[in-house]
Coordinates of C-alpha atoms in Angstrom, one line a residue:
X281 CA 29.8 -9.6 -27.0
X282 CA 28.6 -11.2 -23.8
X283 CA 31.2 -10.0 -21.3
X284 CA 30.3 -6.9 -21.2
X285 CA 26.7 -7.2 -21.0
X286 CA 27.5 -10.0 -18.5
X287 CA 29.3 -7.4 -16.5
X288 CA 27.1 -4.9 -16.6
X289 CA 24.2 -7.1 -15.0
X290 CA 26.6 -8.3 -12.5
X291 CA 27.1 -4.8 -11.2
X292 CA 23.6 -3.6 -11.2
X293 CA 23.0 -7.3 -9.5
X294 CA 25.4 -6.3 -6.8
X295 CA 23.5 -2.5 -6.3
X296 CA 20.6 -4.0 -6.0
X297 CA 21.2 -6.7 -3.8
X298 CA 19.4 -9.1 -6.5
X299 CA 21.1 -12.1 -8.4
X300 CA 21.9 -12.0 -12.3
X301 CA 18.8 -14.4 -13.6
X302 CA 16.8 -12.0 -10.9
X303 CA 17.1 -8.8 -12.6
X304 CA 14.3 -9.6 -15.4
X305 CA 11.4 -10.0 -12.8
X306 CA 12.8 -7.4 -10.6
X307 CA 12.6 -4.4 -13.2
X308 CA 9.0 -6.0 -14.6
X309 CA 8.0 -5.6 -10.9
X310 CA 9.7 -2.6 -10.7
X311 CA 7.6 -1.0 -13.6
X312 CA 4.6 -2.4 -12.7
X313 CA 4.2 -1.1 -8.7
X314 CA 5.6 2.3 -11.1
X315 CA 2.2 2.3 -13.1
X316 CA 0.0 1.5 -10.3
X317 CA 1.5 3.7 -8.1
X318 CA 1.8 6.3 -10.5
X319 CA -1.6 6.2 -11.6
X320 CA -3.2 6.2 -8.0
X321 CA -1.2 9.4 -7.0
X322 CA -2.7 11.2 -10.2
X323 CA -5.5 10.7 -7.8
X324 CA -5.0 11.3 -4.8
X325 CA -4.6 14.9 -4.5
X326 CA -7.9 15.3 -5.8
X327 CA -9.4 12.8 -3.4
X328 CA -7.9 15.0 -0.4
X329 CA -10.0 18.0 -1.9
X330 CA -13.2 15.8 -2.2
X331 CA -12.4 15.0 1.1
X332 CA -12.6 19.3 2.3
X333 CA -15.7 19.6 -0.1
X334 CA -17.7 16.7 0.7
X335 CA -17.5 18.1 4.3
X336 CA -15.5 17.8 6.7
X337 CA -18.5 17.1 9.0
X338 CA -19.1 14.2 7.2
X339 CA -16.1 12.7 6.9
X340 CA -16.9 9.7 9.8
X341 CA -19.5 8.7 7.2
X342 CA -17.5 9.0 4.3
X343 CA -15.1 6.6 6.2
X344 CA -17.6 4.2 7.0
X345 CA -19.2 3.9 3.6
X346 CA -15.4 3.0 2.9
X347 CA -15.3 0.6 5.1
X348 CA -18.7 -1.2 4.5
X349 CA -17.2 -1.1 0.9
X350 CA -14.9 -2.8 2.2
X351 CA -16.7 -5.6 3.5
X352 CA -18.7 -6.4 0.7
X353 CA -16.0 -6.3 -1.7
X354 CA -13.9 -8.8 0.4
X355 CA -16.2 -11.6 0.0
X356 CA -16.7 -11.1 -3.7
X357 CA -12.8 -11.6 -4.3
X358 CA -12.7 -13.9 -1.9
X359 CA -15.3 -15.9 -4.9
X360 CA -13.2 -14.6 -7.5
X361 CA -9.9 -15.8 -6.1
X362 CA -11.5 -19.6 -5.5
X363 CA -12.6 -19.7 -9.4
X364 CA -9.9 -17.6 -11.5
X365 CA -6.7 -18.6 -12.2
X366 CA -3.8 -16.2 -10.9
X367 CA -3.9 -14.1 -14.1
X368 CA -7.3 -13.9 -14.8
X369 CA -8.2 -12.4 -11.2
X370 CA -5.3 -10.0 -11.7
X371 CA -6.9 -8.9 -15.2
X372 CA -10.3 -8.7 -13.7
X373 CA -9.4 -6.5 -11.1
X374 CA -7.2 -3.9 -13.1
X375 CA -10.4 -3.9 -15.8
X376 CA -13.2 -3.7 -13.0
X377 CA -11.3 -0.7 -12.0
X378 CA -10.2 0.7 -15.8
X379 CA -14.5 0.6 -16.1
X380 CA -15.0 2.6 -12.9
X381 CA -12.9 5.5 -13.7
X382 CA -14.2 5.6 -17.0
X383 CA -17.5 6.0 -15.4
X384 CA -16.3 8.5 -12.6
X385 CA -15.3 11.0 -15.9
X386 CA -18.7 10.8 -17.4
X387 CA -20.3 11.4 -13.6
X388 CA -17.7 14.5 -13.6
X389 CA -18.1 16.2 -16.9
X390 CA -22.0 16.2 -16.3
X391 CA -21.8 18.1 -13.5
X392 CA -24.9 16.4 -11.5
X393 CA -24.8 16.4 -7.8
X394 CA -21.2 17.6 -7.8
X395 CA -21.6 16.9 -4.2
X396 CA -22.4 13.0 -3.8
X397 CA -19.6 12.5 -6.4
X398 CA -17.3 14.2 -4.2
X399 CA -17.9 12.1 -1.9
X400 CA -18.8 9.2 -3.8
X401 CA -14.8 9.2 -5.3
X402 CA -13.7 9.8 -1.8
X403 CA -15.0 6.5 -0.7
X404 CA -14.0 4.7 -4.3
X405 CA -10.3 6.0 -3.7
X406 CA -9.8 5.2 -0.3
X407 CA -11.0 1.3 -1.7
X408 CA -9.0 1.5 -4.2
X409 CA -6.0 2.1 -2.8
X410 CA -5.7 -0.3 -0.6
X411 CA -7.4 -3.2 -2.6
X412 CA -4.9 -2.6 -5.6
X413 CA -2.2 -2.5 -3.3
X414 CA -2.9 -5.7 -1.6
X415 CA -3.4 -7.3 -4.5
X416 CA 0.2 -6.5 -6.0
X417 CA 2.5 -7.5 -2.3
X418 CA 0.0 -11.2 -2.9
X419 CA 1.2 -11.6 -6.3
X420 CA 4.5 -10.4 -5.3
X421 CA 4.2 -12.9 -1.9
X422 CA 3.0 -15.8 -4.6
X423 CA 6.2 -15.0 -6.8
X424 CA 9.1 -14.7 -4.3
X425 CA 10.5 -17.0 -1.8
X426 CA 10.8 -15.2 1.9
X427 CA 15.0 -14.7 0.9
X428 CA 14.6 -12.9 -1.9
X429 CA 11.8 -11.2 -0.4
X430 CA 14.0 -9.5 1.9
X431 CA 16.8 -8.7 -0.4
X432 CA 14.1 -7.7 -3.5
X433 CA 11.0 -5.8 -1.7
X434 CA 12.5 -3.0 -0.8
X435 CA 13.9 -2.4 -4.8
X436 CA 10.0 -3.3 -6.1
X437 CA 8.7 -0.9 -3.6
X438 CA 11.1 1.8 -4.8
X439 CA 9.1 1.5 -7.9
X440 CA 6.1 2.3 -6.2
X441 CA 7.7 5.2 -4.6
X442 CA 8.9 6.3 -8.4
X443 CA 5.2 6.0 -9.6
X444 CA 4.1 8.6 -6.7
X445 CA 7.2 11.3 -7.0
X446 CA 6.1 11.4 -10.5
X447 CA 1.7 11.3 -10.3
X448 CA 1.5 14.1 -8.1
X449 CA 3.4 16.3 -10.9
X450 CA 0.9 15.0 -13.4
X451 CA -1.6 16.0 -11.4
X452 CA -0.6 19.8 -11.3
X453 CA 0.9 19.6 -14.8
X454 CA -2.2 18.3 -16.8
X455 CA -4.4 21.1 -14.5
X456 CA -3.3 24.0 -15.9
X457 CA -3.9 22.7 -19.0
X458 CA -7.3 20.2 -18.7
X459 CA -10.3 19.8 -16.2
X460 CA -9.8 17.6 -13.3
X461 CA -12.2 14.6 -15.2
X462 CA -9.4 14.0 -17.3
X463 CA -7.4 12.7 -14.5
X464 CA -9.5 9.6 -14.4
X465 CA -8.1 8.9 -18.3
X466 CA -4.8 9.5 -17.5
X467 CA -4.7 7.2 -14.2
X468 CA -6.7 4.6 -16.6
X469 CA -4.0 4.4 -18.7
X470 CA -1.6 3.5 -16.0
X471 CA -3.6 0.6 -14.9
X472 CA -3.7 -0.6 -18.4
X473 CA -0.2 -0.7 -18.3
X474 CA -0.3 -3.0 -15.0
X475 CA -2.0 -5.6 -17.2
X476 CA 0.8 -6.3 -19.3
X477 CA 3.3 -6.1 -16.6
X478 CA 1.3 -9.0 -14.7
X479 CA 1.7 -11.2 -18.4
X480 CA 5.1 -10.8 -18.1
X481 CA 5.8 -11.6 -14.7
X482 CA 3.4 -14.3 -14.6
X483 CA 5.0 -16.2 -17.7
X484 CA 8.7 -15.4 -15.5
X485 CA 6.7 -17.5 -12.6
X486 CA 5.7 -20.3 -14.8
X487 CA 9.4 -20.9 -15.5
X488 CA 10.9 -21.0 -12.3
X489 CA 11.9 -25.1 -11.4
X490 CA 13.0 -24.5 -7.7
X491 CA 10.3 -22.8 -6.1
X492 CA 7.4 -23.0 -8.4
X493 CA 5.1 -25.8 -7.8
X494 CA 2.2 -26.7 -9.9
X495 CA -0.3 -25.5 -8.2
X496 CA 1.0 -21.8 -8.5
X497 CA -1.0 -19.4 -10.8
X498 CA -4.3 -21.6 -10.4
X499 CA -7.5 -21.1 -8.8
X500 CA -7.4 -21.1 -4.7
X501 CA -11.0 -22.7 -4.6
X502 CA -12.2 -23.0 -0.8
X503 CA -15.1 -20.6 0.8
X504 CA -15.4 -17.0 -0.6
X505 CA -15.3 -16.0 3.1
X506 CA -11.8 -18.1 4.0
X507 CA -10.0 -15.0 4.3
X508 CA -12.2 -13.8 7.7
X509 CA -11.7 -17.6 8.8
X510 CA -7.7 -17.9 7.9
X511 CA -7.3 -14.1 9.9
X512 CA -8.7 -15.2 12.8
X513 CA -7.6 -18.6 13.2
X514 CA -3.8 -17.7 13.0
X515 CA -2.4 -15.5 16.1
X516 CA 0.7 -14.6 13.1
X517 CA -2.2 -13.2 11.0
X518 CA -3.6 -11.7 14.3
X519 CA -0.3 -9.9 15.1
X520 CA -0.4 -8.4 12.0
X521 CA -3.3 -7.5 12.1
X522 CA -3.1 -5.5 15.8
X523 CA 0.3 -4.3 14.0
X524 CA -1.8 -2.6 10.8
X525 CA -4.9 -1.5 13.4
X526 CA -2.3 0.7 15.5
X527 CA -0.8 2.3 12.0
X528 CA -4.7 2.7 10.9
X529 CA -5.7 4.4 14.0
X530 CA -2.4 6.4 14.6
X531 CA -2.8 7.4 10.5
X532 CA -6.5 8.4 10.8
X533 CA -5.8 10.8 13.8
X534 CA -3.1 12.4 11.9
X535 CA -5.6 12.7 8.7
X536 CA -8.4 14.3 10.7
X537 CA -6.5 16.9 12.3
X538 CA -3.9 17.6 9.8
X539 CA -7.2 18.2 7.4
X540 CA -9.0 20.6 9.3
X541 CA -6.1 22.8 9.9
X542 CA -5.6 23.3 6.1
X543 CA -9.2 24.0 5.8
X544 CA -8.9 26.6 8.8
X545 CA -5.5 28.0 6.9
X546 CA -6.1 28.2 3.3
X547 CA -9.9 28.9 2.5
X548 CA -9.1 28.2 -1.6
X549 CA -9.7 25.1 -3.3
X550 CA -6.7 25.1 -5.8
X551 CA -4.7 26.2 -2.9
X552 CA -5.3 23.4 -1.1
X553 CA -5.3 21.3 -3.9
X554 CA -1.8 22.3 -4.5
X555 CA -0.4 21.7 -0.5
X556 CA -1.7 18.3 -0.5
X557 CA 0.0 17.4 -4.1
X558 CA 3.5 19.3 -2.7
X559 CA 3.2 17.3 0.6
X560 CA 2.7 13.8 -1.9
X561 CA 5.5 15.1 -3.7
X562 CA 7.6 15.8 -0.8
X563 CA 6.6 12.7 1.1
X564 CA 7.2 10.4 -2.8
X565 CA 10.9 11.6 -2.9
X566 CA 11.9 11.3 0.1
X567 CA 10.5 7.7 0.2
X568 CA 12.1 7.1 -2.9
X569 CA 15.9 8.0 -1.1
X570 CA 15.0 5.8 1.7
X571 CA 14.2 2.9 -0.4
X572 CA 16.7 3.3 -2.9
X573 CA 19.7 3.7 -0.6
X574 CA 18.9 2.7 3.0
X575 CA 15.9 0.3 3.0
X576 CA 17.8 -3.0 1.8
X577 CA 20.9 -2.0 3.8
X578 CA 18.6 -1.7 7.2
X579 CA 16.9 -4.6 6.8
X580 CA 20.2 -6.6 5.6
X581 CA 22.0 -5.8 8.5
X582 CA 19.0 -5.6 11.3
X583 CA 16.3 -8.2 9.9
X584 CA 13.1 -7.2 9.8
X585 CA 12.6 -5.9 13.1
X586 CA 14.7 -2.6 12.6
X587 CA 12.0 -1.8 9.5
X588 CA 9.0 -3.0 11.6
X589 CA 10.1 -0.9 14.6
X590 CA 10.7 2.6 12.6
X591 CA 6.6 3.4 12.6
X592 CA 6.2 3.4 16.2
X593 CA 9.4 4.7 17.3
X594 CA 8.9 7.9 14.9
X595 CA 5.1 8.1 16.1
X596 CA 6.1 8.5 19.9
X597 CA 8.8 11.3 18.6
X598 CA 5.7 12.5 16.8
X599 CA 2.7 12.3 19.2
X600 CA 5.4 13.9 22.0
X601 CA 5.8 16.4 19.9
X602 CA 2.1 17.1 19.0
X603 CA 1.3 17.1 22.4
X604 CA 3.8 20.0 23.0
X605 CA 3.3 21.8 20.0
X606 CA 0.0 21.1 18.3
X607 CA 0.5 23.3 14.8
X608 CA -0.1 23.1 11.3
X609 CA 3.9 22.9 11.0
X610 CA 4.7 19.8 13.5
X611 CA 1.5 18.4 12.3
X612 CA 2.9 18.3 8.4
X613 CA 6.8 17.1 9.2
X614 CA 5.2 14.3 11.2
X615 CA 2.8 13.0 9.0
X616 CA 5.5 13.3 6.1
X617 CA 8.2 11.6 8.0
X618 CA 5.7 8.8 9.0
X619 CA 4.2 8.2 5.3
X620 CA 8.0 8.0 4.3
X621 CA 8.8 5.4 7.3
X622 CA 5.8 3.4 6.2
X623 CA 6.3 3.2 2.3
X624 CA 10.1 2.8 2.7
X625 CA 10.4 0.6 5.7
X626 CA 7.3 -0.6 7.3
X627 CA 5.4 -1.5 3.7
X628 CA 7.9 -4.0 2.0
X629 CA 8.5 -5.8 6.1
X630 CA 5.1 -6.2 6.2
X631 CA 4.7 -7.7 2.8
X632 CA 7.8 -9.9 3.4
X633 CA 5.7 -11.4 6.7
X634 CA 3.2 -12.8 4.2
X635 CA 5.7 -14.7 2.1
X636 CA 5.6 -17.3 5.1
X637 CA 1.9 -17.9 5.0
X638 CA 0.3 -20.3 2.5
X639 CA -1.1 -19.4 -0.8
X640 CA -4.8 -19.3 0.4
X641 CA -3.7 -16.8 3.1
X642 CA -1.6 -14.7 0.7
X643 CA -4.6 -14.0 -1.2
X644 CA -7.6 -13.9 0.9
X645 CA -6.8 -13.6 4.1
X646 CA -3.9 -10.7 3.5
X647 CA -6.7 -9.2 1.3
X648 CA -8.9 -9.2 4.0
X649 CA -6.4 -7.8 6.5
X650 CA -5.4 -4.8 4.1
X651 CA -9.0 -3.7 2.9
X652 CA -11.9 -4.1 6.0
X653 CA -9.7 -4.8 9.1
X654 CA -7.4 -1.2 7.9
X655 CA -11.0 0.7 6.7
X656 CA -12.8 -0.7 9.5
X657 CA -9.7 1.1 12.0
X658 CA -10.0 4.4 10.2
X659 CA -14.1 4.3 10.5
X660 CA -13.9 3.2 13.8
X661 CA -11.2 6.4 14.7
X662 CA -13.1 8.8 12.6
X663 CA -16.1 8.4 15.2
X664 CA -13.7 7.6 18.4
X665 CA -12.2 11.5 18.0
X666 CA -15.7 12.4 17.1
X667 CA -17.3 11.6 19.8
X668 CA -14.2 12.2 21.8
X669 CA -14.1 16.0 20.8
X670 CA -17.8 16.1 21.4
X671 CA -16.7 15.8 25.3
X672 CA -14.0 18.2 24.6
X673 CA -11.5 16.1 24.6
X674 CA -8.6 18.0 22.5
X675 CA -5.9 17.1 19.7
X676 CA -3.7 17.7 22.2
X677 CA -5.0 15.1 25.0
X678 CA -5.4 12.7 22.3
X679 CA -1.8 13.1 21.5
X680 CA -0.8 12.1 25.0
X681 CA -3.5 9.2 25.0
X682 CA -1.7 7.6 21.8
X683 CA 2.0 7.8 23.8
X684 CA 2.2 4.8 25.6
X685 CA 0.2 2.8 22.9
X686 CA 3.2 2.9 21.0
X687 CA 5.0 0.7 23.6
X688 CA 2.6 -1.7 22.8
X689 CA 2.9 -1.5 18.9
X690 CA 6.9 -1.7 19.0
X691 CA 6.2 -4.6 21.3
X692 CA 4.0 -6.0 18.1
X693 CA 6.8 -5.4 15.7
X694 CA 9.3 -7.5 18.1
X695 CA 7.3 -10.5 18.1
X696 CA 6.1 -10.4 14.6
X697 CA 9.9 -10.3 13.4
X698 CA 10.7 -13.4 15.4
X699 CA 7.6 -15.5 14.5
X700 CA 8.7 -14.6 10.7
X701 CA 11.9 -15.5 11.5
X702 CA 11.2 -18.6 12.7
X703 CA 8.5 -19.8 10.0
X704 CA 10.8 -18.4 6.9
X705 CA 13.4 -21.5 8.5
X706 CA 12.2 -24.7 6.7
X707 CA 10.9 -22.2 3.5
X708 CA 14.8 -21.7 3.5
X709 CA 16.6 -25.2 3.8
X710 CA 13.7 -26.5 1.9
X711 CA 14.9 -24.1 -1.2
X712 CA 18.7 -24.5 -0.3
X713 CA 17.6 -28.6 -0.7
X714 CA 16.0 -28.1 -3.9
X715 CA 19.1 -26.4 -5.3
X716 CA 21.2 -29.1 -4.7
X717 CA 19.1 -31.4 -5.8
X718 CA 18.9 -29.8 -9.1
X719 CA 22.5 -29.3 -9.4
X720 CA 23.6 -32.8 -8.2
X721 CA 21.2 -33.7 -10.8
X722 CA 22.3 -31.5 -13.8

């Protein structure tokens, strides 16, 4: 009876580039970046239309309330992280967030100062987003040694990229049918679903004998404001973090102008509504390909480095081409190819550069680096090419500013593969010992 079961999880071990006893956490992981991902992209179409009718004019502001979000939130989960146990400050952040969506439907349906909650969800998505996020790659850092990091992270995010082919189709489905309020439900739902996910692959991490050490799943204690220390005490940390500020900034320019163009285009709401969600879609399966079939292969064969250098090399193809042919059209391949270069590639390298780092950092400095330092870049864009454009400085000369500050990110990339590289060494032979060890012994 077990040979053929045995065989069957051999060969979907060999497909996805993940050993036998690894193909229970895996698909638990798997499901879980599904439901979060899933459940944000119910979202985020409707965030893109707050976005148009909160005001384009106020959109610098909008990003900056993000961003000061942003930095008040980072200290209180900085406090949460030193006094709850792995699980607990999992299942408080999933319920904080359950609550608020809750309470975004009842602001909705009483149609009060439509306005301010436009804006208002714009800034609670854009901190959402990222803090969820961040939050799964640290548990998923915590869980997984740097090796299987590399040969797993690519397959986890594919799960992700499943979760966001599939919201976006939600999202038009259930509006033909029911008011845009009860998008908040169905996105609470999937969250609820992360919760049990998180029990399951937190009881797989309290079994592991090789790499689990005791200390794992328990509070991080320290200062609630470690996280701001740990960045910027570590040049690794501060790589990454010049690596994420030149994505931010590069992403943000993109935004602004790719946003006013379909507001100058298409003057109807639904329409809009209904670009943004095809150009999720779009950007969701394609992503889901890359990851699927390429994203392990390339970073197998290449390291790190090949993933890490895609974003830059496709933003110089992309600025070049901007600043050649500044329409709608160029505006929307590039910004598709270069959400599906950082979901498929440059995501799951990144998140394998913090499985290298020590637990505190995993948690609260990564946390710090992937809420304020990547808000704090788009608010600090939003009112560069504002005041920029108040000089009437163009898309287009900003497009040929950005060119040769991609030499300069690639360059980031390089070194940030090596330093990994070189850090991941004694993780490595120090697992490799502990496997002897335990087989000498059995």
């Amino acid at each position: 009876m077990d040979g053929p079961d045995h065989a069957k999880r051999a060969r979907w071990a060999v497909f996805l580039g993940a050993k036998p006893e690894e193909l229970v956490p895996l698909a638990w992981a798997f499901v879980y970046f599904f439901c979060l991902l899933c459940g944000y992209s119910i979202l985020r179409p409707v965030r893109d239309e707050m976005a148009i009718e909160g005001g384009l004019k106020h959109l610098p502001w909008m990003m900056t309330a993000t961003f000061l979000t942003m930095l008040a939130a980072t200290p209180l989960f900085g406090w949460l992280s030193a006094r709850c146990s792995r699980y607990r400050l999992l299942l408080t952040v999933y319920a904080f967030f359950i609550v608020n969506l809750l309470g975004f439907y009842a602001l909705m349906t009483s149609h009060l100062h439509q306005e301010w909650v436009a804006r208002g969800f714009f800034v609670w998505l854009s901190v959402f987003n990222l803090f969820i996020v961040s939050v799964f790659w640290s548990f998923m850092a915590d869980l997984f040694t740097p090796e299987q990091g590399a040969r797993l992270f690519g397959v986890i995010a594919a799960g992700g990229s499943s979760g966001a082919l599939l919201g976006p189709l939600f999202t038009t489905g259930l509006t033909f049918i029911f008011p845009i309020p009860v998008l908040m439900v169905a996105s609470s739902l999937f969250l609820g679903a992360c919760i049990g996910c998180v029990y399951r692959l937190e009881q797989w991490g309290r079994t592991q004998t090789i790499h689990h050490r005791p200390e794992q799943g328990e509070p991080l204690r320290g200062s609630f404001l470690a996280g701001v220390r740990l960045t910027f005490s570590s040049p690794y940390l501060l790589g990454i973090c010049g690596y994420l500020a030149m994505l931010t900034m590069t992403a943000t320019v993109l935004y602004l102008e790719q946003t006013r163009l379909v507001s100058e285009y298409l003057d109807q709401p639904e329409a809009r509504t209904r670009l943004f969600s095809t150009l999720d879609f779009t950007t969701s399966l394609l992503t889901w390909l890359t990851q699927v079939f390429m994203t392990r292969r390339l970073i197998g064969r290449f390291g790190l480095v090949a993933a890490l250098l895609f974003l830059p090399t496709i933003s110089l193809v992309g600025f070049l081409g901007i600043a050649l042919w500044p329409s709608l059209a160029v505006y929307v391949v590039f910004s598709v190819l270069r959400r599906v270069g950082e979901y498929a590639l440059s995501k799951p390298a990144r998140e394998v550069l913090f499985t290298v780092v020590s637990r505190e950092e995993k948690y609260k400095a990564k946390n710090f680096i992937d809420t304020a330092i990547s808000r704090g870049g788009d608010a600090s864009t939003a009112w560069l090419v504002t005041a920029m454009k108040s000089f009437g400085v163009t898309a287009t000369h900003i497009a040929w500013a950005l060119v040769p500050l991609m030499g300069i990110w690639a360059w980031l990339a390089t070194v940030l593969a090596q330093q990994e590289k070189r850090r991941a060494a004694p993780v490595l032979s120090s697992a490799t010992s502990a496997t002897e060890s335990t087989r000498s012994t059995a």
